[in-house]
Structures are given as structure tokens and as C-alpha cells.
PDB file of C-alpha atoms and ligand atoms in Angstrom:
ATOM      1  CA  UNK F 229       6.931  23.501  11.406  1.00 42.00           C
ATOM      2  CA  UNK F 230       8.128  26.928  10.210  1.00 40.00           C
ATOM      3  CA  UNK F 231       5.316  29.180   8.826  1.00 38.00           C
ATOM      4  CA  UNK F 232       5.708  29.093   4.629  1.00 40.00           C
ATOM      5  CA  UNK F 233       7.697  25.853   5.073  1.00 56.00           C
ATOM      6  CA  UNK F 234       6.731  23.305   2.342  1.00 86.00           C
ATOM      7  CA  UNK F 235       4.761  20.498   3.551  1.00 93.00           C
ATOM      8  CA  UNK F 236       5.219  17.466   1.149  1.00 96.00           C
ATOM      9  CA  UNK F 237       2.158  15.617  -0.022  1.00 97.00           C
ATOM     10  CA  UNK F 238       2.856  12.541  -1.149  1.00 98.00           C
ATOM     11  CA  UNK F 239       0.812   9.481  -2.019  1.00 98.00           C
ATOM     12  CA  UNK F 240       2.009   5.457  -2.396  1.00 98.00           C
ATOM     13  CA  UNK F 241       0.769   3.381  -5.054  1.00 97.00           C
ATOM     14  CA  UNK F 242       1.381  -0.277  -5.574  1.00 94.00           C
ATOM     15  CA  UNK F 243      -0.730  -3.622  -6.113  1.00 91.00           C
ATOM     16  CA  UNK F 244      -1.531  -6.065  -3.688  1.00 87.00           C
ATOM     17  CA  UNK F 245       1.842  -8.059  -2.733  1.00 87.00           C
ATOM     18  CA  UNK F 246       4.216  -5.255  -4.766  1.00 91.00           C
ATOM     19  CA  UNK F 247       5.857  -4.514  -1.130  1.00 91.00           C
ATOM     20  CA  UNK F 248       3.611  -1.494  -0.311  1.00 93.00           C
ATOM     21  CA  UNK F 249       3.274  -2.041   3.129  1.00 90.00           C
ATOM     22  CA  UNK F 250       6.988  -2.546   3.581  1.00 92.00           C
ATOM     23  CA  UNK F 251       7.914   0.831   1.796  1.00 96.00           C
ATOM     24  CA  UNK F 252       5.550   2.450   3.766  1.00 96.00           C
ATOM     25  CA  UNK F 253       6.867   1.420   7.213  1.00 94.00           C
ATOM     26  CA  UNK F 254      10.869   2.243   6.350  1.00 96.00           C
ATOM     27  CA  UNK F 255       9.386   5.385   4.747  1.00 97.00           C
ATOM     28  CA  UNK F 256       7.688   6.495   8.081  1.00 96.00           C
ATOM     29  CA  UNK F 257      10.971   4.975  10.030  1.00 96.00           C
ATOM     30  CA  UNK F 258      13.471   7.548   7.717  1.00 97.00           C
ATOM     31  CA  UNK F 259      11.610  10.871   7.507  1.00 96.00           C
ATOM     32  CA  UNK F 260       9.043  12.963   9.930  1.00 95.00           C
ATOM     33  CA  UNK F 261       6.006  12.409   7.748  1.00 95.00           C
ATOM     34  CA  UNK F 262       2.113  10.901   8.805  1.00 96.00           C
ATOM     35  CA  UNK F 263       0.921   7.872   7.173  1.00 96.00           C
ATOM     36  CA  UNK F 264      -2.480   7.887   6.478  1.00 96.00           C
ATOM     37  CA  UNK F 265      -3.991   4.623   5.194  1.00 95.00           C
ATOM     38  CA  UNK F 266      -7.307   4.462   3.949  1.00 95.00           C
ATOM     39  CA  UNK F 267      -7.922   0.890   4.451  1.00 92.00           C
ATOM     40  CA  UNK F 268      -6.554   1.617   7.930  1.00 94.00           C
ATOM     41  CA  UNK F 269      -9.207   4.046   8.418  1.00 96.00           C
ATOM     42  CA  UNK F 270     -12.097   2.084   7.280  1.00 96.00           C
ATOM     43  CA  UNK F 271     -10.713  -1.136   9.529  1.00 94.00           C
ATOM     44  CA  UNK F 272     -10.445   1.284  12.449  1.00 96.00           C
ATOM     45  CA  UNK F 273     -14.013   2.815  11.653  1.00 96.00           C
ATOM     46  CA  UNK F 274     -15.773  -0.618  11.490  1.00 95.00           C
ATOM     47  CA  UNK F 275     -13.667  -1.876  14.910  1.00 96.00           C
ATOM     48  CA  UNK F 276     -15.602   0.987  16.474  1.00 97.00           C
ATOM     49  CA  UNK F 277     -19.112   0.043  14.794  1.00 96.00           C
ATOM     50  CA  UNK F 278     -19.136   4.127  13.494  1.00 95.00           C
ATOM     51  CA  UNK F 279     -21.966   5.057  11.171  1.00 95.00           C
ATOM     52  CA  UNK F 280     -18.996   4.653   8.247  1.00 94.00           C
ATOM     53  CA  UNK F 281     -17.900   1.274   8.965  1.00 95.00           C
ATOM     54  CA  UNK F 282     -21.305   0.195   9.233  1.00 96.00           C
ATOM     55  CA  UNK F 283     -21.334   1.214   5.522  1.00 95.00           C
ATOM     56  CA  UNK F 284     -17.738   0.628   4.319  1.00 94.00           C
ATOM     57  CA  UNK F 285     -18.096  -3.253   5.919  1.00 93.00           C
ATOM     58  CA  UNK F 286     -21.013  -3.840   3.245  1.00 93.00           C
ATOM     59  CA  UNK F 287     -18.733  -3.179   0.905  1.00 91.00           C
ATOM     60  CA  UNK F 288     -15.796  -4.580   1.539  1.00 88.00           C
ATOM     61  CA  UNK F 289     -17.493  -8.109   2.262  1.00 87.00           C
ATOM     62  CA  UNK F 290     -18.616  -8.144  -1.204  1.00 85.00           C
ATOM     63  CA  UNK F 291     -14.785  -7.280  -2.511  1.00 81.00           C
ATOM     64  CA  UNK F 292     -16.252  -3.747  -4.073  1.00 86.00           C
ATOM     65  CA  UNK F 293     -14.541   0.084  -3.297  1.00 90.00           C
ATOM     66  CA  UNK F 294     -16.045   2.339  -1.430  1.00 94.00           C
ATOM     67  CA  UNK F 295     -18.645   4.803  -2.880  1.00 96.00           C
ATOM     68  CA  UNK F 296     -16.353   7.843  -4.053  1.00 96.00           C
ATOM     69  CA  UNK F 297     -18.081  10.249  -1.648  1.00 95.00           C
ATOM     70  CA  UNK F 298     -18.313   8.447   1.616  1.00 95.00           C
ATOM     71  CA  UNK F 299     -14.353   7.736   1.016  1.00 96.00           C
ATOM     72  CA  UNK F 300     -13.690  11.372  -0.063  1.00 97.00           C
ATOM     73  CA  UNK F 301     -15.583  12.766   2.856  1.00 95.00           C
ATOM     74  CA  UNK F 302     -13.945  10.133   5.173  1.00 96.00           C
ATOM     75  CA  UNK F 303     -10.016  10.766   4.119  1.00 97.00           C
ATOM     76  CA  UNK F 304     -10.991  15.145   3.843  1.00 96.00           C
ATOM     77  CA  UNK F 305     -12.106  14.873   7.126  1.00 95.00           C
ATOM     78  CA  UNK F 306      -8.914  13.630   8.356  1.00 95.00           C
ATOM     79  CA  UNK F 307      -6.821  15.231   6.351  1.00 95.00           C
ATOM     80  CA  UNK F 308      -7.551  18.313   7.681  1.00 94.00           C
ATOM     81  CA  UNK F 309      -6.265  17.166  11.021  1.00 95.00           C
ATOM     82  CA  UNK F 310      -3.260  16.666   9.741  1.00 94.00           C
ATOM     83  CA  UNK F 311      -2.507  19.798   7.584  1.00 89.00           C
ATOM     84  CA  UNK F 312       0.792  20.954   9.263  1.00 92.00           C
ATOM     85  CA  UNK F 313       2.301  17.612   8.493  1.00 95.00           C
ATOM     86  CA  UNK F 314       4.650  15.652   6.068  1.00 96.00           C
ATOM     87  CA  UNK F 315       2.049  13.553   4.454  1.00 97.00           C
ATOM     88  CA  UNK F 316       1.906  10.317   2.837  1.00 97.00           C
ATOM     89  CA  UNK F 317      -1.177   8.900   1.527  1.00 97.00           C
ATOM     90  CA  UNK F 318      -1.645   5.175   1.157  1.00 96.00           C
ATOM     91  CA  UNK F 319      -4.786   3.558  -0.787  1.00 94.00           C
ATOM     92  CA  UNK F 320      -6.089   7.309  -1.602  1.00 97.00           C
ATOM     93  CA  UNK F 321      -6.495   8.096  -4.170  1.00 97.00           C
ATOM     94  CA  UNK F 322      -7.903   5.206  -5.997  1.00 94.00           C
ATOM     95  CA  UNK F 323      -9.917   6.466  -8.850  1.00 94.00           C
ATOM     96  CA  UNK F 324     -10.299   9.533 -10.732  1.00 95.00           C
ATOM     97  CA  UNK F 325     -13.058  11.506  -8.510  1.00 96.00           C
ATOM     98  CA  UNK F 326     -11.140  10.548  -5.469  1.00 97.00           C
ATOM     99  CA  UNK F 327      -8.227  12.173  -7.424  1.00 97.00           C
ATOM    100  CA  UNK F 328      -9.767  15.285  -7.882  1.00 97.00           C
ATOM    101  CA  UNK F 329     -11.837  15.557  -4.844  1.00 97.00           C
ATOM    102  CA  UNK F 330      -8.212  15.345  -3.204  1.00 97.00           C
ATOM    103  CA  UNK F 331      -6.315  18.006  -5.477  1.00 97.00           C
ATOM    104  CA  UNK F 332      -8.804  20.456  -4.529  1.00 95.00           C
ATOM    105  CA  UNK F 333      -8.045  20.266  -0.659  1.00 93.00           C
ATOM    106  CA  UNK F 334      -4.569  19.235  -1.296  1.00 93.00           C
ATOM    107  CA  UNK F 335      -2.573  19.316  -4.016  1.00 95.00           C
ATOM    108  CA  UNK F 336      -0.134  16.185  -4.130  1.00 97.00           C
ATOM    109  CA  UNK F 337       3.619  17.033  -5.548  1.00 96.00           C
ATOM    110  CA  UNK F 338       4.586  13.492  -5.573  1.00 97.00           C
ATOM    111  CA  UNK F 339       3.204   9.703  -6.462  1.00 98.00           C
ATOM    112  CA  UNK F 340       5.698   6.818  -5.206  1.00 98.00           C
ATOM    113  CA  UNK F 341       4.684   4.378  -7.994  1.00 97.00           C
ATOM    114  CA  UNK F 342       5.886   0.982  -7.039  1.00 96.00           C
ATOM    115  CA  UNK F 343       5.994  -1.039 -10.610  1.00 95.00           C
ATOM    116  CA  UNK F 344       6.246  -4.414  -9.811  1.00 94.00           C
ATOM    117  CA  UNK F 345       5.229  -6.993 -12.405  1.00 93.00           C
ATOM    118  CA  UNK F 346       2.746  -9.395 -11.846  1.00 91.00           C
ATOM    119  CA  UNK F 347       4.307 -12.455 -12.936  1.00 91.00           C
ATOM    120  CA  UNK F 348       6.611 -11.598  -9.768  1.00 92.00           C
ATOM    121  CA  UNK F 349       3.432 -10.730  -7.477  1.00 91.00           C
ATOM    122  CA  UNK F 350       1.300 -13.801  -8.369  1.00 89.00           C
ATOM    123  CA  UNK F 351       4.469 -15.880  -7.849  1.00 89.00           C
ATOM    124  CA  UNK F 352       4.974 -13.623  -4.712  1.00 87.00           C
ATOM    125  CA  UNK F 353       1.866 -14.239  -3.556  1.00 86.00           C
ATOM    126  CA  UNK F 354       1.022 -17.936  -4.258  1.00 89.00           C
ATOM    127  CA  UNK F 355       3.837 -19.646  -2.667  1.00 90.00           C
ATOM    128  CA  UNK F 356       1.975 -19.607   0.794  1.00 89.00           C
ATOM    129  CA  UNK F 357       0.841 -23.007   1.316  1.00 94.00           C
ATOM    130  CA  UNK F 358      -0.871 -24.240   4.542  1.00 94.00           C
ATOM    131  CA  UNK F 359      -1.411 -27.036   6.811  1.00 95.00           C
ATOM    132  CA  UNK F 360      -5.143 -26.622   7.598  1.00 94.00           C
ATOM    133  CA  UNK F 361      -5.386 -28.825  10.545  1.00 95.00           C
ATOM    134  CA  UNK F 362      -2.461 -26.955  12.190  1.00 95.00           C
ATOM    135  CA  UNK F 363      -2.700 -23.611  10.723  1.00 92.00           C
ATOM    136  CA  UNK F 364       1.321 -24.201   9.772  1.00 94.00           C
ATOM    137  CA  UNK F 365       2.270 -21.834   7.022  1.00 92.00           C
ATOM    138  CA  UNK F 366       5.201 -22.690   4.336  1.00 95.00           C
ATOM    139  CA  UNK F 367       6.550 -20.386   2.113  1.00 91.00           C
ATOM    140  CA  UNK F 368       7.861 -22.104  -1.469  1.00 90.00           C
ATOM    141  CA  UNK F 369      10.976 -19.492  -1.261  1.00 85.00           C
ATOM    142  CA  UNK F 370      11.887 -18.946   2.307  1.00 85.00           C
ATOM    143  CA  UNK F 371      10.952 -22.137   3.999  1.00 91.00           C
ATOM    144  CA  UNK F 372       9.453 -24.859   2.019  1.00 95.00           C
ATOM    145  CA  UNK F 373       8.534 -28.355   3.528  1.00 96.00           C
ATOM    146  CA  UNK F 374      11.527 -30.747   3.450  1.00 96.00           C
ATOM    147  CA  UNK F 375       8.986 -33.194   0.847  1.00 95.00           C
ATOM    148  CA  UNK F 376       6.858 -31.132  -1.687  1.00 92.00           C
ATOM    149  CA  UNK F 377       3.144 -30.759  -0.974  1.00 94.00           C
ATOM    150  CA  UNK F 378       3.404 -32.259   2.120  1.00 96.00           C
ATOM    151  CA  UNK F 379       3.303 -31.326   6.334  1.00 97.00           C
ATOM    152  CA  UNK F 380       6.623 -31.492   7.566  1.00 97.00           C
ATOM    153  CA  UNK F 381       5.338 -32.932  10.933  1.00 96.00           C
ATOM    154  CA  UNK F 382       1.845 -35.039  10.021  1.00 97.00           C
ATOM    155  CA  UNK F 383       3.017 -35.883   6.267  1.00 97.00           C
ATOM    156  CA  UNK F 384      -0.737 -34.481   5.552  1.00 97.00           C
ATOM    157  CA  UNK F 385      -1.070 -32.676   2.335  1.00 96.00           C
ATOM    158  CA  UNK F 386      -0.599 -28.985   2.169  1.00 96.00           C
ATOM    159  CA  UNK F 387      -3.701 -26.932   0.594  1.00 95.00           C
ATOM    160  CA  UNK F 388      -3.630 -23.273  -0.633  1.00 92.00           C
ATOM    161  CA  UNK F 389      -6.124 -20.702   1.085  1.00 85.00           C
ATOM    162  CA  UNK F 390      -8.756 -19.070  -1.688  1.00 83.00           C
ATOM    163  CA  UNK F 391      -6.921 -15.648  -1.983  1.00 79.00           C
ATOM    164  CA  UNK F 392      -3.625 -17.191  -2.371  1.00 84.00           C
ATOM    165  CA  UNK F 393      -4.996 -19.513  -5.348  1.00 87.00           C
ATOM    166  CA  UNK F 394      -3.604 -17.975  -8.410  1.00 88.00           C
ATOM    167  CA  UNK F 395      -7.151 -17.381 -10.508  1.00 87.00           C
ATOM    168  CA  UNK F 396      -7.833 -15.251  -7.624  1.00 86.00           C
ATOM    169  CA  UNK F 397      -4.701 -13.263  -7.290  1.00 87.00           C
ATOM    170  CA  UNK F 398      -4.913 -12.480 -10.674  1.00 89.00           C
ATOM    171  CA  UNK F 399      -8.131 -10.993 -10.609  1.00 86.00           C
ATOM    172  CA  UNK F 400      -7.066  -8.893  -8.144  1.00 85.00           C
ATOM    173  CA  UNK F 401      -4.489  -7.610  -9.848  1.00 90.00           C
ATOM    174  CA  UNK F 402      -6.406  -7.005 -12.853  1.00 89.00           C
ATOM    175  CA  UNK F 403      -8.801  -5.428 -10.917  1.00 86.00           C
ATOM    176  CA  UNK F 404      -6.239  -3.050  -9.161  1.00 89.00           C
ATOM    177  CA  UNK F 405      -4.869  -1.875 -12.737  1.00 89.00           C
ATOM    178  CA  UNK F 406      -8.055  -1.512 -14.068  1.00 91.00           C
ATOM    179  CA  UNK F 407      -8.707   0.664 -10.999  1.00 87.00           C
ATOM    180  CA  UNK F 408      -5.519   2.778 -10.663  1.00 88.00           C
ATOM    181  CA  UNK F 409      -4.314   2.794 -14.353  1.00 90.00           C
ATOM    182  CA  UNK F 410      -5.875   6.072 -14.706  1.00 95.00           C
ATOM    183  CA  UNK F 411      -4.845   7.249 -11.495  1.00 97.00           C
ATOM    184  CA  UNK F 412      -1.465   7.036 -12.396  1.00 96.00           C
ATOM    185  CA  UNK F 413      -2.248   8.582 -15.548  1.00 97.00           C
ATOM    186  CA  UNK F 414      -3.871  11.739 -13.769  1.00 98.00           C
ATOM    187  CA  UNK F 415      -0.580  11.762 -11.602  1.00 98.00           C
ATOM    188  CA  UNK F 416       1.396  11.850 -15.010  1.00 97.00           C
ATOM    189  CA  UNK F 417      -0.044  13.823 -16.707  1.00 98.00           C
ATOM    190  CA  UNK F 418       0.386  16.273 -13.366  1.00 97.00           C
ATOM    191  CA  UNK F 419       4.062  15.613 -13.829  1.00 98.00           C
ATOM    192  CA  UNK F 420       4.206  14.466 -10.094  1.00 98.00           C
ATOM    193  CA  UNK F 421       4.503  10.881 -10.916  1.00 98.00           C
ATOM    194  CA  UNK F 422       7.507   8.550  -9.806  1.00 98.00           C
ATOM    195  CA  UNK F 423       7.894   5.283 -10.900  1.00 97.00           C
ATOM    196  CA  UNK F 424      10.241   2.540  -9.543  1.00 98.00           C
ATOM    197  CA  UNK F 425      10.000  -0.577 -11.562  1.00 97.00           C
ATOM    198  CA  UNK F 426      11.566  -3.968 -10.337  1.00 96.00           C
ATOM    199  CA  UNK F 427      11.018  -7.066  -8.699  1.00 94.00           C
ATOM    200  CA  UNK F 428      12.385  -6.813  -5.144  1.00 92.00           C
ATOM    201  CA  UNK F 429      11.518  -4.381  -2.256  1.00 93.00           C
ATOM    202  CA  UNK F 430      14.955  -4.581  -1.159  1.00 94.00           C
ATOM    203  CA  UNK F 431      16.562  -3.384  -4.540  1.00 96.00           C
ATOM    204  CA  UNK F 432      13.867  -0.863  -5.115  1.00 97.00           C
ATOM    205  CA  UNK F 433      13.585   1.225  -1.554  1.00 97.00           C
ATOM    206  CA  UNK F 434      17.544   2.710  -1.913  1.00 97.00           C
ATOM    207  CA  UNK F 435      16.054   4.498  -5.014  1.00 98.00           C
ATOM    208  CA  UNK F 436      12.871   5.303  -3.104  1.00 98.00           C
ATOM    209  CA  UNK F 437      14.970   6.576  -0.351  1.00 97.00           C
ATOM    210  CA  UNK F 438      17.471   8.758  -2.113  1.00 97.00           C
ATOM    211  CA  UNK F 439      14.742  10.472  -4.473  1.00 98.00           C
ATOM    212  CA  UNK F 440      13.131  11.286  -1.020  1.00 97.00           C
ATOM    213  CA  UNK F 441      16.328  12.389   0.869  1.00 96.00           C
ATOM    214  CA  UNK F 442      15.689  15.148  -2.100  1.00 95.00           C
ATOM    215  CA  UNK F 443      12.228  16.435  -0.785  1.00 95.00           C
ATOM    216  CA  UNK F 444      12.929  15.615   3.320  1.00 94.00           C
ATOM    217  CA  UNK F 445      15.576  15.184   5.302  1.00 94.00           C
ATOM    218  CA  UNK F 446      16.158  11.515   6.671  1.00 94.00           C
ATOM    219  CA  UNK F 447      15.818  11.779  10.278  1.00 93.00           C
ATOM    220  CA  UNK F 448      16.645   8.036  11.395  1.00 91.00           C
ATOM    221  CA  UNK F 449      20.286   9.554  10.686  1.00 71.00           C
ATOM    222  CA  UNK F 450      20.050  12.066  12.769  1.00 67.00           C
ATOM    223  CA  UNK F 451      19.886  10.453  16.188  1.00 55.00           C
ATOM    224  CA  UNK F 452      23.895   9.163  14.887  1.00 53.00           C
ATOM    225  CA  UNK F 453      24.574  12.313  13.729  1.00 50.00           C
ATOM    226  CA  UNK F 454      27.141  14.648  15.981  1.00 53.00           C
ATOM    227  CA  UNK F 455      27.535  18.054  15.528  1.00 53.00           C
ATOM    228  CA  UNK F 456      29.997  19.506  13.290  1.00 46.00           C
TER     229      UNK F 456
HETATM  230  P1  AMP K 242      -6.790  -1.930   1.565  1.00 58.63           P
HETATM  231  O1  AMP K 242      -6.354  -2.285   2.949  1.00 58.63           O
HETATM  232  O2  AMP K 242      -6.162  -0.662   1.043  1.00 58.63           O
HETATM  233  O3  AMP K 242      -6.660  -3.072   0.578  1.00 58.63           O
HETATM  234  O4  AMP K 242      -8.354  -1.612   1.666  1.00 58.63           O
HETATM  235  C1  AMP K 242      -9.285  -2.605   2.045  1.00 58.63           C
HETATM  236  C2  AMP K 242     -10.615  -2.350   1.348  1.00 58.63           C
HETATM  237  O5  AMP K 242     -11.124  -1.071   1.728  1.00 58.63           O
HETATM  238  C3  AMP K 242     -10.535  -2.309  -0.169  1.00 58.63           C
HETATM  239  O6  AMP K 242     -10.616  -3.576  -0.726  1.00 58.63           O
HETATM  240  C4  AMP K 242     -11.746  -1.446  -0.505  1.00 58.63           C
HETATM  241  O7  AMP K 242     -12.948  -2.195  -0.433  1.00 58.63           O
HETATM  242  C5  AMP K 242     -11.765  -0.441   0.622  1.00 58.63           C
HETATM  243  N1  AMP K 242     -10.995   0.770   0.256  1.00 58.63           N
HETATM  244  C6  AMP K 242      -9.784   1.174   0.744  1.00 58.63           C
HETATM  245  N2  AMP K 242      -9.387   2.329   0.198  1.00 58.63           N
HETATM  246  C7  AMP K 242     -10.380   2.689  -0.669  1.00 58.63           C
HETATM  247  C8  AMP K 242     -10.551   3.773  -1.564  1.00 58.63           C
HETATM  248  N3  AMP K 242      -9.621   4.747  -1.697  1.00 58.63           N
HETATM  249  N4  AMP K 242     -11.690   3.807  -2.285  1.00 58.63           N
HETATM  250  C9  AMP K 242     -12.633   2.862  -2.178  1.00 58.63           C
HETATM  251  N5  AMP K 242     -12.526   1.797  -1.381  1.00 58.63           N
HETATM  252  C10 AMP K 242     -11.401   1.695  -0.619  1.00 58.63           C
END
């Protein structure tokens, strides 16, 4: 990296099921930047039984954040091995101390705001149905069983897991907006905020891609470039 080149910061926001994850990868597949996820982090910390996983798994059994410091601390700490790099941040920020504790160490110059609705999410997200006996997974949209309700194979009835039920993907929704709303706000207000609304990934990342071709050069291209 050239000394005095700009370094992007960037950070990804998105519910659960809004295509975050997807975004993320084709971002880190088109330009030279480091993806740092905190829920990553924490899953890698508590793998390794660290003094901070220890902690964060309390937590995330019981479906509640991380305390503001032990995440701050946690994502500052490796941030600053990754200062000469393209950055994109992913589940940090999620509140408003997290927000600040971040700007101080690193300004961010730009929020990828995916704005998905939720009717599209919790439909998204709820047409996973499962065979329990078998573990066979059907998808309402992309491959539903030939009769509805039912195991293609046993003819056994097809049951939804918990977290695909739709009372509880709604309350994690409302839970993540209630969360992030004023994250996003801080972001706007900061004038660093882009949002791309719609209802598929697939329609939504050329945008994503061409507002980023404007900050970063896409370097998947350049293996097909030749020189002029
Ligand atoms: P994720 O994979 O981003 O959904 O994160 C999994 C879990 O880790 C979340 O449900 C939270 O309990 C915790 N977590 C991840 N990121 C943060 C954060 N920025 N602040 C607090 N808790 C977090």
C-alpha cells in the first residue's frame, strides 16, 4: 500500500436473512479488502475456549449482545492488526457506543445498508421446512416436496425448526431494527450512509458493486485484463 494512500473503511449492515453474508463474500471476491466479522470473531474465540468466548458464549446462549466494552475492546484489538488494509466491517458496529468507540480509532467513510423488507425476509426465511427423522431440508421456493407438508420419500409430515417459525423470525427482526435503527441514523447523520433497498441479492449487488468500483478498483477483473 502506498504511504498517504486512502484506506477505505467500510462497514455492512443488513438483518438476519437480507443476503448479508452473500454480499459480503462477492464483495471480498471483487476488491482487495479484509473482512472482519464480529460474530466470526466471537465463534472463533469460544472454538478456542479464550477468556472472551468464555464470556461472549454466556451471552449468546441467552440470545443477548455482547457487553459494549468487551466487544469494543475485542474488534480494536484486531483492528489494529489490520490498519494498512481495505476494510470491511461486518456485525460492528451494532449500537451507538460501539459506534463511537469505533470512530475514534477509525473513522468509517462508508455504510453498505442492505434495505430489505421484512415481509420478504420472514417469507425468506420461513420456507425451510424439515424432515426431522432424516434431517431432509425443503425449501417452499427452490425445491418444495412434490405433495405439500409432506416427505417426499417416507410421506411423514414436514415440521419447521424453532428459528425458522415465523413468531420467532419476527422477533428477530424487530429486535435487529430496534438495535441498528440508530446506528444507521449515526451513519446518516455522518453522511457516510448507503442504502440499497430491494428484495433480491441478485438485483441489489450490481448497484453495490458499481458504487464500490467508485472507492476501489475491482480486482477479480484484473486477472482477464491484458495490457493496453
Ligand atoms: P452474528 O453472527 O453477527 O449474528 O453474531 C452472533 C452473536 O454474537 C449475536 O447474536 C450477538 O450475541 C453476538 N454479537 C455479534 N456481534 C456483536 C456486536 N457487535 N455487539 C454485541 N454482540 C454481538
Amino acid at each position: 500500500m502506498a504511504v498517504g494512500a486512502l484506506l477505505l473503511r467500510a462497514v455492512i449492515m443488513g438483518p438476519p436473512g437480507s443476503g448479508k453474508g452473500t454480499v459480503s463474500s462477492r464483495i471480498v471476491k471483487h476488491f482487495a479488502l479484509k473482512h472482519l466479522s464480529s460474530g466470526d470473531l466471537l465463534r472463533d474465540n469460544m472454538n478456542k475456549g479464550t477468556e472472551i468466548g468464555i464470556i461472549a458464549k454466556t451471552y449468546i446462549d441467552q440470545g443477548r449482545l455482547i457487553p459494549d466494552d468487551i466487544m469494543t475492546q475485542l474488534m480494536l484489538t484486531e483492528l489494529k492488526t489490520l490498519e494498512q488494509h481495505h476494510l470491511l466491517l461486518d456485525g460492528f458496529p451494532r449500537t451507538v457506543p460501539q459506534a463511537e468507540a469505533l470512530e475514534k480509532m477509525c473513522p468509517i467513510d462508508t455504510v453498505i445498508d442492505l434495505d430489505v423488507p421484512f415481509e420478504t425476509i420472514q417469507q425468506r426465511l420461513t420456507a425451510r421446512w424439515i424432515h426431522s427423522a432424516s434431517g431432509r431440508v425443503y425449501n417452499l421456493e427452490f425445491n418444495p416436496p412434490k405433495v405439500p407438508g409432506t416427505d417426499d420419500i417416507t410421506g411423514e409430515p414436514l415440521v419447521q425448526r424453532d428459528d425458522d417459525k415465523p413468531e420467532t423470525v419476527m422477533k428477530r427482526l424487530k429486535s435487529y431494527a430496534a438495535e441498528t435503527r440508530p446506528v444507521l441514523e449515526y451513519y446518516r447523520k455522518k453522511g457516510v450512509l448507503e442504502s440499497f433497498s430491494g428484495t433480491e441479492t441478485n438485483k441489489l449487488w450490481p448497484h453495490i458493486h458499481r458504487f464500490l468500483q467508485t472507492k476501489l478498483p475491482d480486482v477479480s477483473q484484473q486477472d482477464t485484463a491484458r495490457p493496453s
